[in-house]
Amino acid sequence: MPFSDWLLVGTLLALGGSWNVIRADGGSERNCSAIPPYLPSTMVNTTLRLQALREAMSSVNVSAYIIPGTDAHLSEYIAPRDARMAFMTGFTGSAGTAVVTLNKAVLWTDSRYWVQAERQMDCNWELEKDVSISSIADWLIREVSDTDNIGFDPFLFSIRKAVHKDPSKLMLKSIPDNLVDRVWTDRPLIPPDNLIRLPDRVVGRTWQMKVEHIRTQMTDNPYKPTAVLLSALDETACKNATPHRSLLICSVPGLFNLRGSDVPYNPFFYSYTLLTLNEIWLFVHKDRVTEDLKLYLNSTCFPLAHCVQLLEYEQVRVMLKNYMATSGVKVWIGTEYTNYALYELITPEKLLTSAYSPVLTTKAVKDETEQRILRDAHVRDAVAVIQLLMWLEKVVPEGKETEMTAAHYVNECRSKQKDSRGPSFETISASGPNAALAHYSPSNATSRKLTVDEMYLVDSGGQYLDGTTDITRTVHWGIPTDMQKEAFTRVLMGNIEISRTIFPSGTKGVNMEMLGRRALWEVGLNYGHGTGHGVGNYFGVHECTIALLIVVSLPEPGYYKENDFGIRIEDVVVIVPAHTKYGHNYLTFETVSLVPYDRKLIDTSLMSPQQLQWLDNYYLTIRELMGAELDRQGLTEEKTWMLKHTVPFQSATASAAVSSLSLTLSALATTLLHILL
Ligand SMILES: *[C@@H]1O[C@H](CO)[C@@H](O)[C@H](O)[C@H]1NC(C)=O
Ligand SMILES: *[C@@H]1O[C@H](CO)[C@@H](O)[C@H](O)[C@H]1NC(C)=O
Ligand SMILES: *[C@@H]1O[C@H](CO)[C@@H](O)[C@H](O)[C@H]1NC(C)=O
Ligand SMILES: *[C@@H]1O[C@H](CO)[C@@H](O)[C@H](O)[C@H]1NC(C)=O
Ligand SMILES: *[C@@H]1O[C@H](CO)[C@@H](O)[C@H](O)[C@H]1NC(C)=O
């Protein structure tokens, strides 16, 4: 096989896969040019494991082996047993790709992780800092001769096509039996927890309805697929909204309305599903399916088409191979999630591909029940965040709280909310200069005391049976500088510009970049990260959930030393149809996160009337939805806090403007509501 396109992209995915937490723990970096080499205590000795891996490589006749940091479902967070790159290299950052040859070992990772890599790797490993795909390909071309094989685990590569053309003649060899696993003697086991089913009250559609929905799409499809192969954990495992820092992920209540906990912070379990018009095979670790669940999966065996047949997770390749041997079959897969190990079994004439499998599209269009369910989780989640912000406002001046205690507090508040299933990622609780590290999470060694003199950023989220949340707020408890106010306001303006934009279906996420940055660019500020989790994907699907992520970081690194802060605002939005004067198929966002922004940091004089109008409308929504929820939970102090922080900005201007114009009835109603609430 030539050095083909998919491999390049697979590598890119592995490198850009997720934003993990950057730990600024104390520690020193290795020095391999010192004699003897200086190795910090945080490094891992990889000599023996590399030796074992090289033996395994020789036994299958490969002279290079690629180890991406991902799992077979291209998940954002991987379970400890999938941390093969970390096991081989010692480096535990979440983005990277390792390559081992018979005499070299190299890790590619991006600038966020260089320091960490220098602290964790021993001198067996080289660090390559150019993470472009061609850098890995060029390196392989230099190091490996034309006649040598380069081995890879096809389960760990996506099949997405790149337009990149590489003329090299490198030979790639697919080895489904992972070589790292062969030498990883104490590889963590799969968690023993049983799978659970979602309670009916949070389920929009039964799994039987969903199966029929997919089958309808199969029969409607002009290419007449005979089967659909589902690979994304989101699809079979029920993921309701955004995971942290991922590409655009649609809200996906899983096909079977089941959940598990195989992957940290996510309600996933390892699984595949092969679905035909009259059969359903679920590949899963069978010992974790309780008798109750078996009944649930087989309660409607008549017609037979609703009988779920359980097969072991590892049998998926064998089963797919058998199925492919049948004549007249055609398998439909989603290229975004399917790995190469399954793809390579399907001959081109028996293959039907689309970016997302039909199930995602199905679930992306949510019915009313699902919309209500999605919003409910955000309402309860906002209670927890409001509790945190209110508490901090009170206790920070006393000087006893730290980044760690604040993170702990918000996690506690969330755990008290109904249907809570823990945080959806490691809470980022960052004060002052720590917030300037965009994705820092506190540890005992780095946790700063919270003070009224520093800005504070909290980026956190929860898993609930009925949804996933992700929200960031930046606050200041003392007197912010003019610069901090301006930067915050401009970040907020970017957030609002995106939130209120109307765009045709099919618009690419990258188009949101300008909207998010414009107000900052005007004064020469910028941020070094993508805007929103959806960047690069299509915003074409109704009702997909994306999170807006706005980061500001100043270009001059020296600036942080003197006046240290980091600002981020992040809301989850759903895509809803927009009614436009002339066009059809236009969309807009609706913000479902419901926590006010810090008023102290908002300079309304910078904002346009439209932006202020948006903000006031948003606050009105918060007042309505959160007012009712805080009442329901009997949280009067929180309600008072919320009302104080959502006083409309425009009432003063509005009444002035209104007196000179004609007072419309709706403006009057709005004003009245503001007064009453
Ligand atoms: C590594 O050690 C060499 C030799 O002792 C020394 O010259 C060099 O400055 C050290 N590098 C770093 C980054 O400390
Ligand atoms: C790493 O382990 C090997 C094998 O046990 C040993 O020979 C070597 O000295 C160790 N290296 C370091 C730097 O500790
Ligand atoms: C190893 O692979 C190379 C390149 O494909 C091939 O020429 C050689 O015969 C193989 N050796 C063995 C022992 O299979
Ligand atoms: C459901 O019933 C079918 C047919 O009897 C059987 O093959 C399958 O294993 C059952 N599935 C479960 C989940 O018990
Ligand atoms: C951090 O400090 C707390 C309180 O002293 C302690 O309970 C906890 O175990 C520490 N955590 C770590 C990872 O050291």
Short mmCIF file of C-alpha atoms and ligand atoms in Angstrom, two decimals, residues 39 43 45-48 51 122 124, ligand 2:
data_model
loop_
_atom_site.label_atom_id
_atom_site.label_comp_id
_atom_site.label_asym_id
_atom_site.label_seq_id
_atom_site.Cartn_x
_atom_site.Cartn_y
_atom_site.Cartn_z
CA LEU A 39 16.69 13.00 33.97
CA MET A 43 10.43 10.82 33.66
CA ASN A 45 12.29 4.73 31.92
CA THR A 46 11.18 3.28 28.61
CA THR A 47 14.21 1.16 27.82
CA LEU A 48 12.63 -2.22 28.48
CA GLN A 51 13.12 -3.24 23.57
CA ASP A 122 13.72 9.77 29.03
CA ASN A 124 15.36 7.14 24.47
C1 LIG B 2 16.35 2.13 32.56
O1 LIG B 2 16.12 0.76 32.73
C2 LIG B 2 17.16 -0.05 32.20
C3 LIG B 2 16.72 -1.49 32.29
O2 LIG B 2 16.24 -1.78 33.56
C4 LIG B 2 18.44 0.23 32.95
O3 LIG B 2 19.50 -0.56 32.43
C5 LIG B 2 18.78 1.70 32.81
O4 LIG B 2 19.93 2.02 33.59
C6 LIG B 2 17.63 2.57 33.24
N1 LIG B 2 17.95 3.92 32.86
C7 LIG B 2 17.85 4.94 33.68
C8 LIG B 2 18.23 6.25 33.15
O5 LIG B 2 17.44 4.80 34.81
#
